[in-house]
mmCIF file of C-alpha atoms in Angstrom:
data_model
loop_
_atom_site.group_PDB
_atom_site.id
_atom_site.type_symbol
_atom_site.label_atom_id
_atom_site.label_comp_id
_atom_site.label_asym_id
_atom_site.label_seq_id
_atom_site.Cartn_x
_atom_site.Cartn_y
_atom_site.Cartn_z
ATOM 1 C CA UNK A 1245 225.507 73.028 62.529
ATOM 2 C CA UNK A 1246 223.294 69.963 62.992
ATOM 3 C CA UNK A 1247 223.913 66.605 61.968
ATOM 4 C CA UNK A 1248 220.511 64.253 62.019
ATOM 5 C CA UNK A 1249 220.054 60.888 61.101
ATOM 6 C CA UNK A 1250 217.302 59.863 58.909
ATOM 7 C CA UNK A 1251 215.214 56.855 58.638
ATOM 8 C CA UNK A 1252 217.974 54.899 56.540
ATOM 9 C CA UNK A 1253 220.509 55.545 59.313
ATOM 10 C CA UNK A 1254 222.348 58.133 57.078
ATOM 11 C CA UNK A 1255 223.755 60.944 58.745
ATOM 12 C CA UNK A 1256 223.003 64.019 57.494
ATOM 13 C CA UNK A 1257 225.046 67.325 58.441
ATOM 14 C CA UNK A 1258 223.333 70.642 57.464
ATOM 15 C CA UNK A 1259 225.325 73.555 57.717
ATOM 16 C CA UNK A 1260 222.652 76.453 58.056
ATOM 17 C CA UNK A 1261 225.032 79.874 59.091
ATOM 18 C CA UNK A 1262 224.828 82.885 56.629
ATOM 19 C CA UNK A 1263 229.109 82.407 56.100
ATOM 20 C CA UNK A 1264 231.596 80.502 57.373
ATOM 21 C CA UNK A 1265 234.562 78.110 56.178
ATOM 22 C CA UNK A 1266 234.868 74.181 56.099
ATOM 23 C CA UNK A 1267 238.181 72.912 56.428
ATOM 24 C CA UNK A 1268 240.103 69.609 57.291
ATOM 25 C CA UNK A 1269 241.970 69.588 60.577
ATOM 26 C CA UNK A 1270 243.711 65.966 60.834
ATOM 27 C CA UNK A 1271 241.055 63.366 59.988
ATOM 28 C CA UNK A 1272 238.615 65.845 60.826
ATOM 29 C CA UNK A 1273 236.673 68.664 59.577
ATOM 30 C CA UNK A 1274 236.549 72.170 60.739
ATOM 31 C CA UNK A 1275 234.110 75.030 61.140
ATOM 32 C CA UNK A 1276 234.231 78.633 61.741
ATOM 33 C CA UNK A 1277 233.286 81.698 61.647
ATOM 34 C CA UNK A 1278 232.728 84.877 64.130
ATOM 35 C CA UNK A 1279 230.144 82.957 65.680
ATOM 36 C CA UNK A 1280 230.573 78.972 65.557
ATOM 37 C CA UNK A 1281 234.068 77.268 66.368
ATOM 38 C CA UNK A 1282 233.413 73.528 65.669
ATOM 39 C CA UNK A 1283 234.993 70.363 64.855
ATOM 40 C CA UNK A 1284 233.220 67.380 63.404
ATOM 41 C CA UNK A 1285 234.667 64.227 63.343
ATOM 42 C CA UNK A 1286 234.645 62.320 59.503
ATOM 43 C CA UNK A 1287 233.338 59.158 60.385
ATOM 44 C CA UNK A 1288 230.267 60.733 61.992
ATOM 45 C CA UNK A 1289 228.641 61.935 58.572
ATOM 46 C CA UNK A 1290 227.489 60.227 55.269
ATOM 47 C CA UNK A 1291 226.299 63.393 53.398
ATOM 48 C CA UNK A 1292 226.983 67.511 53.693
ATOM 49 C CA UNK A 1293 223.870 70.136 52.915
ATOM 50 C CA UNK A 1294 225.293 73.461 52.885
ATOM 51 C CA UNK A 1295 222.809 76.591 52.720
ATOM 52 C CA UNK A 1296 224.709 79.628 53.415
ATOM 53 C CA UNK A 1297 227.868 81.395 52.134
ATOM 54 C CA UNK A 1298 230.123 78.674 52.995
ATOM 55 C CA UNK A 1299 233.977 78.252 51.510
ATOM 56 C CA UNK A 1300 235.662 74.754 51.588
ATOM 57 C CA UNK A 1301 239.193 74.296 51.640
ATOM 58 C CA UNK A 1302 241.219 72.054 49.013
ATOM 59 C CA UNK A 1303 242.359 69.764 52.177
ATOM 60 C CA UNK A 1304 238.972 69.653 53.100
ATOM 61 C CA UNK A 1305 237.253 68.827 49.573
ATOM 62 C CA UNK A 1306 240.135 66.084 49.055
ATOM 63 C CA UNK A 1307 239.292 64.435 52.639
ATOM 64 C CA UNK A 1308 235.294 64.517 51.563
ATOM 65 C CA UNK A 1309 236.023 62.811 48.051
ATOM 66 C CA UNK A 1310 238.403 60.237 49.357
ATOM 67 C CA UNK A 1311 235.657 59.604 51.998
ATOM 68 C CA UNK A 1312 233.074 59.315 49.316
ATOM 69 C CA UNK A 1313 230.756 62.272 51.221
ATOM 70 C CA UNK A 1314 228.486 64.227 48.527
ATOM 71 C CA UNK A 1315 228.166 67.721 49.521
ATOM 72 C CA UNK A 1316 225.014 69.824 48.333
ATOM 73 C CA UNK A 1317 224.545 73.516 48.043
#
Protein backbone atom coordinates (compact mmCIF):
# COMPACT_ATOMS: atom_id res chain seq x y z
CA UNK A 1 0.00 0.00 0.00
CA UNK A 2 1.44 3.36 -1.07
CA UNK A 3 -0.19 6.53 -1.18
CA UNK A 4 1.89 9.33 -3.41
CA UNK A 5 1.09 12.66 -4.20
CA UNK A 6 1.32 13.92 -7.64
CA UNK A 7 2.17 17.16 -9.14
CA UNK A 8 -1.51 18.59 -8.58
CA UNK A 9 -1.24 17.77 -4.86
CA UNK A 10 -3.73 14.82 -5.29
CA UNK A 11 -3.14 11.95 -3.27
CA UNK A 12 -3.06 8.94 -4.85
CA UNK A 13 -3.35 5.45 -2.92
CA UNK A 14 -2.38 2.34 -4.99
CA UNK A 15 -3.18 -0.79 -3.57
CA UNK A 16 -0.67 -3.27 -5.36
CA UNK A 17 -1.12 -6.92 -3.14
CA UNK A 18 -2.28 -10.02 -5.19
CA UNK A 19 -5.71 -10.17 -2.52
CA UNK A 20 -6.82 -8.55 0.23
CA UNK A 21 -10.06 -6.66 1.59
CA UNK A 22 -10.88 -2.82 1.96
CA UNK A 23 -13.14 -2.00 4.59
CA UNK A 24 -14.34 1.05 6.73
CA UNK A 25 -13.34 1.02 10.38
CA UNK A 26 -14.89 4.37 11.98
CA UNK A 27 -13.99 7.26 9.65
CA UNK A 28 -11.35 5.19 8.39
CA UNK A 29 -10.48 2.60 5.99
CA UNK A 30 -9.08 -0.78 6.54
CA UNK A 31 -6.69 -3.25 4.96
CA UNK A 32 -5.85 -6.79 5.28
CA UNK A 33 -4.82 -9.69 4.38
CA UNK A 34 -2.24 -12.61 5.58
CA UNK A 35 0.38 -10.26 4.97
CA UNK A 36 -0.57 -6.38 5.39
CA UNK A 37 -2.68 -5.13 8.52
CA UNK A 38 -3.24 -1.39 7.76
CA UNK A 39 -5.36 1.47 8.46
CA UNK A 40 -5.56 4.58 6.34
CA UNK A 41 -7.06 7.49 7.49
CA UNK A 42 -10.01 9.14 4.85
CA UNK A 43 -8.92 12.50 4.73
CA UNK A 44 -5.43 11.47 3.62
CA UNK A 45 -6.53 10.29 -0.01
CA UNK A 46 -8.29 11.93 -3.07
CA UNK A 47 -8.33 8.85 -5.40
CA UNK A 48 -8.01 4.70 -4.93
CA UNK A 49 -6.02 2.49 -7.81
CA UNK A 50 -6.56 -1.00 -7.01
CA UNK A 51 -4.51 -3.76 -9.04
CA UNK A 52 -4.92 -6.98 -7.37
CA UNK A 53 -7.77 -9.24 -6.16
CA UNK A 54 -9.12 -6.81 -3.82
CA UNK A 55 -12.91 -7.01 -2.13
CA UNK A 56 -14.53 -3.78 -0.71
CA UNK A 57 -17.02 -3.81 1.84
CA UNK A 58 -20.59 -2.03 1.52
CA UNK A 59 -19.49 0.27 4.68
CA UNK A 60 -16.49 0.90 2.96
CA UNK A 61 -17.89 1.74 -0.70
CA UNK A 62 -20.65 4.02 1.10
CA UNK A 63 -17.78 5.99 3.14
CA UNK A 64 -15.73 6.39 -0.44
CA UNK A 65 -18.95 7.76 -2.33
CA UNK A 66 -20.05 10.06 0.41
CA UNK A 67 -16.37 11.22 0.39
CA UNK A 68 -16.49 11.70 -3.32
CA UNK A 69 -13.12 9.21 -3.75
CA UNK A 70 -13.16 7.42 -7.36
CA UNK A 71 -11.74 4.07 -7.07
CA UNK A 72 -10.08 2.35 -10.24
CA UNK A 73 -9.44 -1.25 -10.97
Amino acid sequence: LNILRNGDSVRSLYITQKYGVLKRKDNSLFFENDEVKREIPINQIDIIHIFGNVTLSSSAINLLTSKHIPVYF
